[in-house]
């Protein structure tokens, strides 16, 4: 009998309470950077029934209308009157300027805080991402689009998915073990209709795209049988509570720092993007089939304190040589990362990343997904 190892990743929709908070935080960041690219922003959002609280530290030369940003984003996500939470909610703003003790370290090009950041890449998909996370995300991208287009009229914004894959003894994906989808819905629809629609119109088209073995798949669609009360009305939302969803679905390690609401001087965000950029180029260069990069920083210091490469036994090149090549090819100082990854240039919206994940996106041209350092890395290793 074959022995399998099981790995699971989950994803949540833009209407999940924590994702509502993430998107509002990043919408405020986008508004600041649009008029003042040098804005310092650390914006946190709390949302619950009838109330959104915006707090944190913002230093900027521009004016932002917090109420307008909050209401516009909630409406865009799809919450309407009668759902327990909508754009006609109370908003409370508690914002002050950045601490001068932090600012003096950032002003000279140093990191905005200490911390550890991870990035990874693996040959499981074309975009070099873990397949379980990609499947979970694509299920909700499809479901959300169909909800907004009115193709699934009973669906509401709060949705979650989860995919479990079975790996054989050689570490290869053998089959899809189970799919979990929970979707908020109106009062009228039956559970049988929800189950049929989600499996046939949402899940199966995604699985067919990847030509996976689904012979003995198990489905869990709205397992409790009812999900009418949802969103911030059913569960309080808070910025930064979906860091695993935002990255690799648990496949690679995470340093613990959230992304949303933070300007690029915060290495929690910028260095995590950079670590993905490095890892993806390492794998694409053929140095390994799987690679995880750890970076560490100290507040006010303009270079990483450490760089660690882990290829999980898949390296075709010595890991020490890979690490040396990374140090030569990539400028991983906070300002170097900001410049190379175009983090203050307004070429993409941070709020769009908050909606469907920051890593491995193929629908947005994010610089940390570009394979533009392969030849330099090969040259640095004399290949």
CSV table of C-alpha atoms in Angstrom, one decimal:
chain,number,residue,atom,x,y,z
A,1,UNK,CA,0.0,0.0,0.0
A,2,UNK,CA,1.3,3.5,-0.9
A,3,UNK,CA,2.2,5.8,1.9
A,4,UNK,CA,1.3,9.4,1.6
A,5,UNK,CA,2.1,12.7,3.3
A,6,UNK,CA,-0.6,15.3,3.4
A,7,UNK,CA,-0.2,19.0,3.1
A,8,UNK,CA,-3.0,21.6,3.3
A,9,UNK,CA,-3.3,25.3,2.5
A,10,UNK,CA,-6.2,27.6,2.9
A,11,UNK,CA,-7.2,30.9,1.4
A,12,UNK,CA,-9.8,33.5,2.2
A,13,UNK,CA,-11.8,35.9,0.0
A,14,UNK,CA,-11.6,39.8,-0.1
A,15,UNK,CA,-14.8,39.7,1.9
A,16,UNK,CA,-13.3,37.9,4.9
A,17,UNK,CA,-13.3,40.2,7.9
A,18,UNK,CA,-9.5,40.2,8.2
A,19,UNK,CA,-9.1,40.8,4.5
A,20,UNK,CA,-11.5,43.8,4.7
A,21,UNK,CA,-9.2,45.3,7.3
A,22,UNK,CA,-6.1,44.5,5.2
A,23,UNK,CA,-7.5,46.1,2.1
A,24,UNK,CA,-8.6,49.3,3.9
A,25,UNK,CA,-5.1,49.6,5.5
A,26,UNK,CA,-3.5,49.3,2.1
A,27,UNK,CA,-6.0,51.6,0.4
A,28,UNK,CA,-5.0,54.2,2.9
A,29,UNK,CA,-1.3,53.5,2.1
A,30,UNK,CA,-2.0,53.8,-1.6
A,31,UNK,CA,-3.7,57.1,-1.1
A,32,UNK,CA,-0.7,58.5,0.9
A,33,UNK,CA,1.9,57.2,-1.6
A,34,UNK,CA,-0.1,58.6,-4.6
A,35,UNK,CA,0.5,62.2,-3.6
A,36,UNK,CA,3.6,61.7,-1.4
A,37,UNK,CA,5.8,58.8,-2.4
A,38,UNK,CA,7.9,59.3,0.7
A,39,UNK,CA,5.0,58.8,3.1
A,40,UNK,CA,5.7,56.8,6.3
A,41,UNK,CA,2.7,54.6,7.0
A,42,UNK,CA,1.8,52.0,9.6
A,43,UNK,CA,-2.0,51.8,9.4
A,44,UNK,CA,-4.1,49.2,11.3
A,45,UNK,CA,-7.8,48.6,10.9
A,46,UNK,CA,-10.4,46.9,13.2
A,47,UNK,CA,-13.8,46.2,11.8
A,48,UNK,CA,-16.9,44.8,13.4
A,49,UNK,CA,-20.7,45.2,13.2
A,50,UNK,CA,-21.4,48.8,12.1
A,51,UNK,CA,-17.9,50.1,12.9
A,52,UNK,CA,-14.5,50.5,11.3
A,53,UNK,CA,-11.6,51.8,13.5
A,54,UNK,CA,-8.5,53.1,11.7
A,55,UNK,CA,-5.4,53.7,13.8
A,56,UNK,CA,-1.6,53.9,13.6
A,57,UNK,CA,1.2,56.2,12.6
A,58,UNK,CA,1.2,58.2,9.4
A,59,UNK,CA,3.6,60.9,8.4
A,60,UNK,CA,2.8,62.5,5.0
A,61,UNK,CA,2.5,65.8,3.2
A,62,UNK,CA,-0.8,64.9,1.6
A,63,UNK,CA,-4.4,64.8,2.9
A,64,UNK,CA,-6.4,61.6,2.9
A,65,UNK,CA,-10.1,61.3,3.5
A,66,UNK,CA,-10.2,58.2,5.7
A,67,UNK,CA,-14.0,58.0,5.7
A,68,UNK,CA,-14.3,58.1,2.0
A,69,UNK,CA,-11.6,55.4,1.6
A,70,UNK,CA,-13.2,53.1,4.1
A,71,UNK,CA,-16.7,53.4,2.5
A,72,UNK,CA,-15.5,53.0,-1.0
A,73,UNK,CA,-13.5,49.9,-0.2
A,74,UNK,CA,-16.4,48.2,1.7
A,75,UNK,CA,-18.8,48.9,-1.2
A,76,UNK,CA,-16.2,47.6,-3.7
A,77,UNK,CA,-15.8,44.4,-1.8
A,78,UNK,CA,-19.5,43.8,-2.1
A,79,UNK,CA,-21.1,44.4,1.3
A,80,UNK,CA,-24.6,45.8,0.9
A,81,UNK,CA,-27.4,46.9,3.3
A,82,UNK,CA,-29.0,43.8,4.9
A,83,UNK,CA,-25.8,41.9,5.3
A,84,UNK,CA,-25.1,43.1,8.8
A,85,UNK,CA,-22.1,45.2,7.6
A,86,UNK,CA,-22.0,47.8,4.8
A,87,UNK,CA,-20.5,51.1,3.7
A,88,UNK,CA,-23.0,53.0,5.9
A,89,UNK,CA,-21.0,52.2,9.0
A,90,UNK,CA,-19.4,54.3,11.6
A,91,UNK,CA,-15.7,55.2,11.2
A,92,UNK,CA,-13.3,56.2,13.9
A,93,UNK,CA,-9.8,57.5,13.0
A,94,UNK,CA,-7.0,57.4,15.6
A,95,UNK,CA,-3.9,58.4,13.6
A,96,UNK,CA,-0.7,60.2,14.7
A,97,UNK,CA,2.7,60.7,13.2
A,98,UNK,CA,5.6,58.3,13.2
A,99,UNK,CA,7.9,58.2,16.3
A,100,UNK,CA,11.0,60.3,15.8
A,101,UNK,CA,13.0,57.5,17.4
A,102,UNK,CA,12.1,55.2,14.5
A,103,UNK,CA,12.3,58.0,11.9
A,104,UNK,CA,15.9,58.8,12.6
A,105,UNK,CA,16.9,55.2,11.7
A,106,UNK,CA,14.9,55.2,8.5
A,107,UNK,CA,16.0,58.7,7.4
A,108,UNK,CA,19.6,57.4,6.9
A,109,UNK,CA,18.5,54.4,4.9
A,110,UNK,CA,18.2,51.8,7.6
A,111,UNK,CA,15.5,49.3,8.3
A,112,UNK,CA,12.3,50.5,10.0
A,113,UNK,CA,12.5,47.7,12.5
A,114,UNK,CA,14.3,44.5,13.4
A,115,UNK,CA,13.0,41.2,12.3
A,116,UNK,CA,13.2,38.1,10.2
A,117,UNK,CA,11.6,37.6,6.8
A,118,UNK,CA,11.3,34.5,4.6
A,119,UNK,CA,10.7,34.0,0.9
A,120,UNK,CA,10.4,30.8,-1.2
A,121,UNK,CA,10.0,29.2,-4.5
A,122,UNK,CA,9.3,25.6,-5.6
A,123,UNK,CA,8.8,23.7,-8.9
A,124,UNK,CA,5.2,22.8,-8.4
A,125,UNK,CA,3.5,25.4,-10.6
A,126,UNK,CA,4.6,27.6,-13.5
A,127,UNK,CA,4.9,30.6,-11.2
A,128,UNK,CA,7.1,28.4,-8.8
A,129,UNK,CA,4.5,28.4,-6.0
A,130,UNK,CA,3.2,25.7,-3.7
A,131,UNK,CA,0.3,24.0,-5.6
A,132,UNK,CA,-2.1,23.8,-2.6
A,133,UNK,CA,-1.9,27.5,-2.1
A,134,UNK,CA,-2.4,28.2,-5.8
A,135,UNK,CA,-5.5,26.0,-6.0
A,136,UNK,CA,-7.0,27.5,-2.8
A,137,UNK,CA,-6.5,31.0,-4.3
A,138,UNK,CA,-7.9,30.2,-7.7
A,139,UNK,CA,-11.0,28.6,-6.3
A,140,UNK,CA,-11.8,31.9,-4.5
A,141,UNK,CA,-10.8,34.1,-7.4
A,142,UNK,CA,-13.3,32.3,-9.5
A,143,UNK,CA,-16.0,32.2,-6.8
A,144,UNK,CA,-15.6,36.0,-6.1
A,145,UNK,CA,-15.7,36.9,-9.8
A,146,UNK,CA,-18.8,34.8,-10.3
A,147,UNK,CA,-20.5,36.4,-7.2
A,148,UNK,CA,-19.7,40.0,-8.4
A,149,UNK,CA,-20.9,39.2,-11.9
A,150,UNK,CA,-24.2,37.9,-10.5
A,151,UNK,CA,-23.6,34.4,-11.9
A,152,UNK,CA,-24.0,33.0,-8.4
A,153,UNK,CA,-26.8,35.3,-7.1
A,154,UNK,CA,-27.0,33.7,-3.6
A,155,UNK,CA,-23.3,34.2,-2.7
A,156,UNK,CA,-22.1,36.9,-0.4
A,157,UNK,CA,-18.6,38.3,0.1
A,158,UNK,CA,-17.2,36.2,3.0
A,159,UNK,CA,-15.7,33.0,1.6
A,160,UNK,CA,-12.9,30.5,2.5
A,161,UNK,CA,-11.3,27.6,0.8
A,162,UNK,CA,-8.9,24.8,1.8
A,163,UNK,CA,-7.0,22.2,-0.3
A,164,UNK,CA,-5.3,19.1,0.9
A,165,UNK,CA,-2.8,17.3,-1.4
A,166,UNK,CA,-1.3,13.9,-1.0
A,167,UNK,CA,2.5,13.5,-1.6
A,168,UNK,CA,4.1,10.1,-2.3
A,169,UNK,CA,7.3,8.9,-0.7
A,170,UNK,CA,9.4,10.7,-3.3
A,171,UNK,CA,7.8,14.0,-2.5
A,172,UNK,CA,5.7,14.1,-5.7
A,173,UNK,CA,2.0,15.1,-5.7
A,174,UNK,CA,-0.1,12.0,-6.2
A,175,UNK,CA,-3.6,13.2,-5.8
A,176,UNK,CA,-6.0,15.8,-4.4
A,177,UNK,CA,-7.3,14.4,-1.1
A,178,UNK,CA,-9.9,17.0,-0.1
A,179,UNK,CA,-11.4,20.4,-0.9
A,180,UNK,CA,-13.2,22.6,1.7
A,181,UNK,CA,-15.2,25.6,0.7
A,182,UNK,CA,-17.3,27.8,2.9
A,183,UNK,CA,-19.3,30.6,1.2
A,184,UNK,CA,-21.6,33.1,2.9
A,185,UNK,CA,-25.1,33.0,1.3
A,186,UNK,CA,-28.6,34.4,1.5
A,187,UNK,CA,-31.4,32.9,3.5
A,188,UNK,CA,-33.3,31.4,0.5
A,189,UNK,CA,-30.8,29.1,-1.1
A,190,UNK,CA,-30.7,25.4,-0.1
A,191,UNK,CA,-27.5,23.6,1.0
A,192,UNK,CA,-27.9,21.2,-1.9
A,193,UNK,CA,-27.8,24.0,-4.4
A,194,UNK,CA,-24.8,25.6,-2.8
A,195,UNK,CA,-22.9,22.2,-2.8
A,196,UNK,CA,-23.8,21.5,-6.5
A,197,UNK,CA,-22.9,25.0,-7.7
A,198,UNK,CA,-19.6,25.3,-5.9
A,199,UNK,CA,-18.4,21.8,-7.0
A,200,UNK,CA,-19.5,22.0,-10.6
A,201,UNK,CA,-19.1,25.6,-11.5
A,202,UNK,CA,-16.2,26.7,-9.2
A,203,UNK,CA,-14.0,23.9,-8.0
A,204,UNK,CA,-14.0,21.4,-10.9
A,205,UNK,CA,-13.0,24.0,-13.6
A,206,UNK,CA,-10.0,24.9,-11.4
A,207,UNK,CA,-8.9,21.3,-10.8
A,208,UNK,CA,-9.3,20.4,-14.5
A,209,UNK,CA,-6.9,23.1,-15.5
A,210,UNK,CA,-4.1,21.3,-13.6
A,211,UNK,CA,-5.0,17.8,-14.7
A,212,UNK,CA,-4.8,16.4,-11.2
A,213,UNK,CA,-5.8,13.0,-9.9
A,214,UNK,CA,-9.2,13.6,-8.2
A,215,UNK,CA,-10.6,10.1,-8.3
A,216,UNK,CA,-11.2,9.8,-4.5
A,217,UNK,CA,-11.5,13.4,-3.7
A,218,UNK,CA,-13.6,14.4,-0.6
A,219,UNK,CA,-15.6,17.6,-0.7
A,220,UNK,CA,-16.7,19.6,2.4
A,221,UNK,CA,-18.9,22.5,1.2
A,222,UNK,CA,-20.3,24.7,4.0
A,223,UNK,CA,-19.7,21.8,6.4
A,224,UNK,CA,-22.0,23.3,9.1
A,225,UNK,CA,-24.9,23.5,6.6
A,226,UNK,CA,-25.5,27.2,7.1
A,227,UNK,CA,-23.4,30.4,6.6
A,228,UNK,CA,-25.7,33.4,6.5
A,229,UNK,CA,-24.2,35.6,9.2
A,230,UNK,CA,-20.7,36.4,8.0
A,231,UNK,CA,-18.2,39.2,7.3
A,232,UNK,CA,-17.4,41.7,10.1
A,233,UNK,CA,-20.9,41.2,11.4
A,234,UNK,CA,-20.2,37.6,12.2
A,235,UNK,CA,-16.5,37.8,13.1
A,236,UNK,CA,-14.4,40.8,13.9
A,237,UNK,CA,-11.7,41.7,11.4
A,238,UNK,CA,-8.2,43.0,12.1
A,239,UNK,CA,-5.2,44.0,9.8
A,240,UNK,CA,-2.4,41.4,9.6
A,241,UNK,CA,-4.1,38.2,10.8
A,242,UNK,CA,-3.9,36.4,7.4
A,243,UNK,CA,-0.1,36.4,6.9
A,244,UNK,CA,0.0,32.7,5.8
A,245,UNK,CA,-2.7,33.3,3.3
A,246,UNK,CA,-0.8,36.3,2.0
A,247,UNK,CA,2.3,34.3,1.3
A,248,UNK,CA,2.8,30.5,0.8
A,249,UNK,CA,-0.1,28.9,2.6
A,250,UNK,CA,2.3,27.4,5.3
A,251,UNK,CA,4.6,25.7,2.8
A,252,UNK,CA,7.5,27.9,3.7
A,253,UNK,CA,8.3,29.5,7.0
A,254,UNK,CA,7.1,33.0,8.0
A,255,UNK,CA,8.9,35.6,10.1
A,256,UNK,CA,5.6,36.7,11.7
A,257,UNK,CA,5.4,40.3,10.3
A,258,UNK,CA,2.3,41.3,8.4
A,259,UNK,CA,2.4,43.4,5.2
A,260,UNK,CA,-0.8,45.5,4.9
A,261,UNK,CA,-0.8,49.1,5.9
A,262,UNK,CA,3.0,49.4,6.0
A,263,UNK,CA,5.1,51.6,3.7
A,264,UNK,CA,8.1,50.0,2.0
A,265,UNK,CA,10.6,51.2,4.7
A,266,UNK,CA,9.1,48.5,6.8
A,267,UNK,CA,11.2,45.4,6.1
A,268,UNK,CA,8.3,43.2,7.2
A,269,UNK,CA,6.9,44.0,3.8
A,270,UNK,CA,9.7,44.9,1.5
A,271,UNK,CA,12.3,42.3,2.6
A,272,UNK,CA,9.7,39.5,2.4
A,273,UNK,CA,9.0,40.6,-1.2
A,274,UNK,CA,12.8,40.7,-1.8
A,275,UNK,CA,13.2,37.2,-0.3
A,276,UNK,CA,10.6,35.9,-2.8
A,277,UNK,CA,12.4,37.6,-5.6
A,278,UNK,CA,15.7,36.0,-4.7
A,279,UNK,CA,14.3,32.5,-4.1
A,280,UNK,CA,12.4,32.6,-7.4
A,281,UNK,CA,15.4,33.5,-9.4
A,282,UNK,CA,17.5,30.9,-7.6
A,283,UNK,CA,15.0,28.1,-8.6
A,284,UNK,CA,14.5,29.5,-12.1
A,285,UNK,CA,18.3,29.5,-12.6
A,286,UNK,CA,18.3,25.8,-12.0
A,287,UNK,CA,20.3,25.9,-8.8
A,288,UNK,CA,17.6,24.0,-6.8
A,289,UNK,CA,14.1,22.6,-7.2
A,290,UNK,CA,13.0,24.3,-4.0
A,291,UNK,CA,14.5,27.2,-2.2
A,292,UNK,CA,13.8,29.2,1.0
A,293,UNK,CA,15.6,32.5,1.8
A,294,UNK,CA,15.8,34.0,5.3
A,295,UNK,CA,16.8,37.6,5.7
A,296,UNK,CA,17.2,39.4,9.0
A,297,UNK,CA,17.5,43.1,9.8
A,298,UNK,CA,18.2,45.5,12.7
A,299,UNK,CA,16.5,48.8,13.1
A,300,UNK,CA,18.5,51.7,11.5
A,301,UNK,CA,21.0,49.3,9.9
A,302,UNK,CA,21.2,49.5,6.1
A,303,UNK,CA,22.2,45.9,5.3
A,304,UNK,CA,20.8,42.5,6.2
A,305,UNK,CA,22.3,41.1,9.4
A,306,UNK,CA,22.1,37.6,7.8
A,307,UNK,CA,21.2,35.8,4.7
A,308,UNK,CA,20.4,32.0,4.9
A,309,UNK,CA,19.7,29.7,1.9
A,310,UNK,CA,17.8,26.4,2.4
A,311,UNK,CA,17.2,24.1,-0.6
A,312,UNK,CA,15.9,21.2,1.3
A,313,UNK,CA,18.3,18.7,-0.3
A,314,UNK,CA,17.4,19.7,-3.8
A,315,UNK,CA,20.4,21.9,-4.6
A,316,UNK,CA,22.4,21.3,-7.8
A,317,UNK,CA,24.9,23.9,-6.6
A,318,UNK,CA,26.5,24.2,-3.2
A,319,UNK,CA,24.3,26.3,-0.9
A,320,UNK,CA,27.3,28.4,0.3
A,321,UNK,CA,28.0,29.3,-3.4
A,322,UNK,CA,24.4,30.3,-3.9
A,323,UNK,CA,24.5,32.5,-0.8
A,324,UNK,CA,27.7,34.2,-2.0
A,325,UNK,CA,26.1,34.8,-5.4
A,326,UNK,CA,23.0,36.3,-3.8
A,327,UNK,CA,25.2,38.8,-1.8
A,328,UNK,CA,26.9,39.8,-5.0
A,329,UNK,CA,23.9,40.1,-7.3
A,330,UNK,CA,21.1,41.5,-5.0
A,331,UNK,CA,21.1,44.9,-3.2
A,332,UNK,CA,19.1,43.9,-0.1
A,333,UNK,CA,19.4,47.1,1.8
A,334,UNK,CA,16.0,48.7,2.5
A,335,UNK,CA,16.6,51.5,0.0
A,336,UNK,CA,18.0,49.1,-2.5
A,337,UNK,CA,14.9,46.9,-2.3
A,338,UNK,CA,12.6,49.9,-2.6
A,339,UNK,CA,14.3,51.0,-5.8
A,340,UNK,CA,14.7,47.5,-7.4
A,341,UNK,CA,11.2,46.5,-6.7
A,342,UNK,CA,9.6,49.8,-7.5
A,343,UNK,CA,7.8,49.9,-4.2
A,344,UNK,CA,7.1,53.7,-4.1
A,345,UNK,CA,6.4,54.3,-7.8
A,346,UNK,CA,2.7,53.5,-7.9
A,347,UNK,CA,2.9,50.9,-10.6
A,348,UNK,CA,0.6,48.6,-8.7
A,349,UNK,CA,-1.9,49.0,-5.9
A,350,UNK,CA,-1.1,47.5,-2.5
A,351,UNK,CA,-4.8,47.1,-1.8
A,352,UNK,CA,-5.0,44.7,-4.8
A,353,UNK,CA,-2.3,42.5,-3.3
A,354,UNK,CA,-4.2,42.5,0.0
A,355,UNK,CA,-7.3,41.2,-1.8
A,356,UNK,CA,-5.8,38.0,-3.3
A,357,UNK,CA,-2.3,37.6,-1.9
A,358,UNK,CA,1.1,39.3,-2.2
A,359,UNK,CA,3.2,36.4,-3.6
A,360,UNK,CA,3.0,34.4,-6.8
A,361,UNK,CA,0.5,36.7,-8.5
A,362,UNK,CA,0.2,36.3,-12.3
A,363,UNK,CA,-2.5,38.9,-12.8
A,364,UNK,CA,-0.4,41.8,-11.6
A,365,UNK,CA,3.1,42.8,-12.7
A,366,UNK,CA,4.9,42.8,-9.3
A,367,UNK,CA,8.6,43.2,-9.7
A,368,UNK,CA,9.5,40.6,-7.1
A,369,UNK,CA,8.0,38.0,-9.5
A,370,UNK,CA,10.3,38.9,-12.4
A,371,UNK,CA,13.1,36.5,-13.4
A,372,UNK,CA,15.6,39.2,-14.2
A,373,UNK,CA,18.6,38.0,-12.2
A,374,UNK,CA,19.2,34.5,-13.6
A,375,UNK,CA,22.1,35.3,-15.8
A,376,UNK,CA,23.8,37.5,-13.2
A,377,UNK,CA,23.5,34.6,-10.6
A,378,UNK,CA,24.9,32.1,-13.1
A,379,UNK,CA,27.8,34.4,-13.8
A,380,UNK,CA,28.5,35.0,-10.1
A,381,UNK,CA,28.7,31.2,-9.7
A,382,UNK,CA,30.8,30.8,-12.9
A,383,UNK,CA,28.2,28.7,-14.7
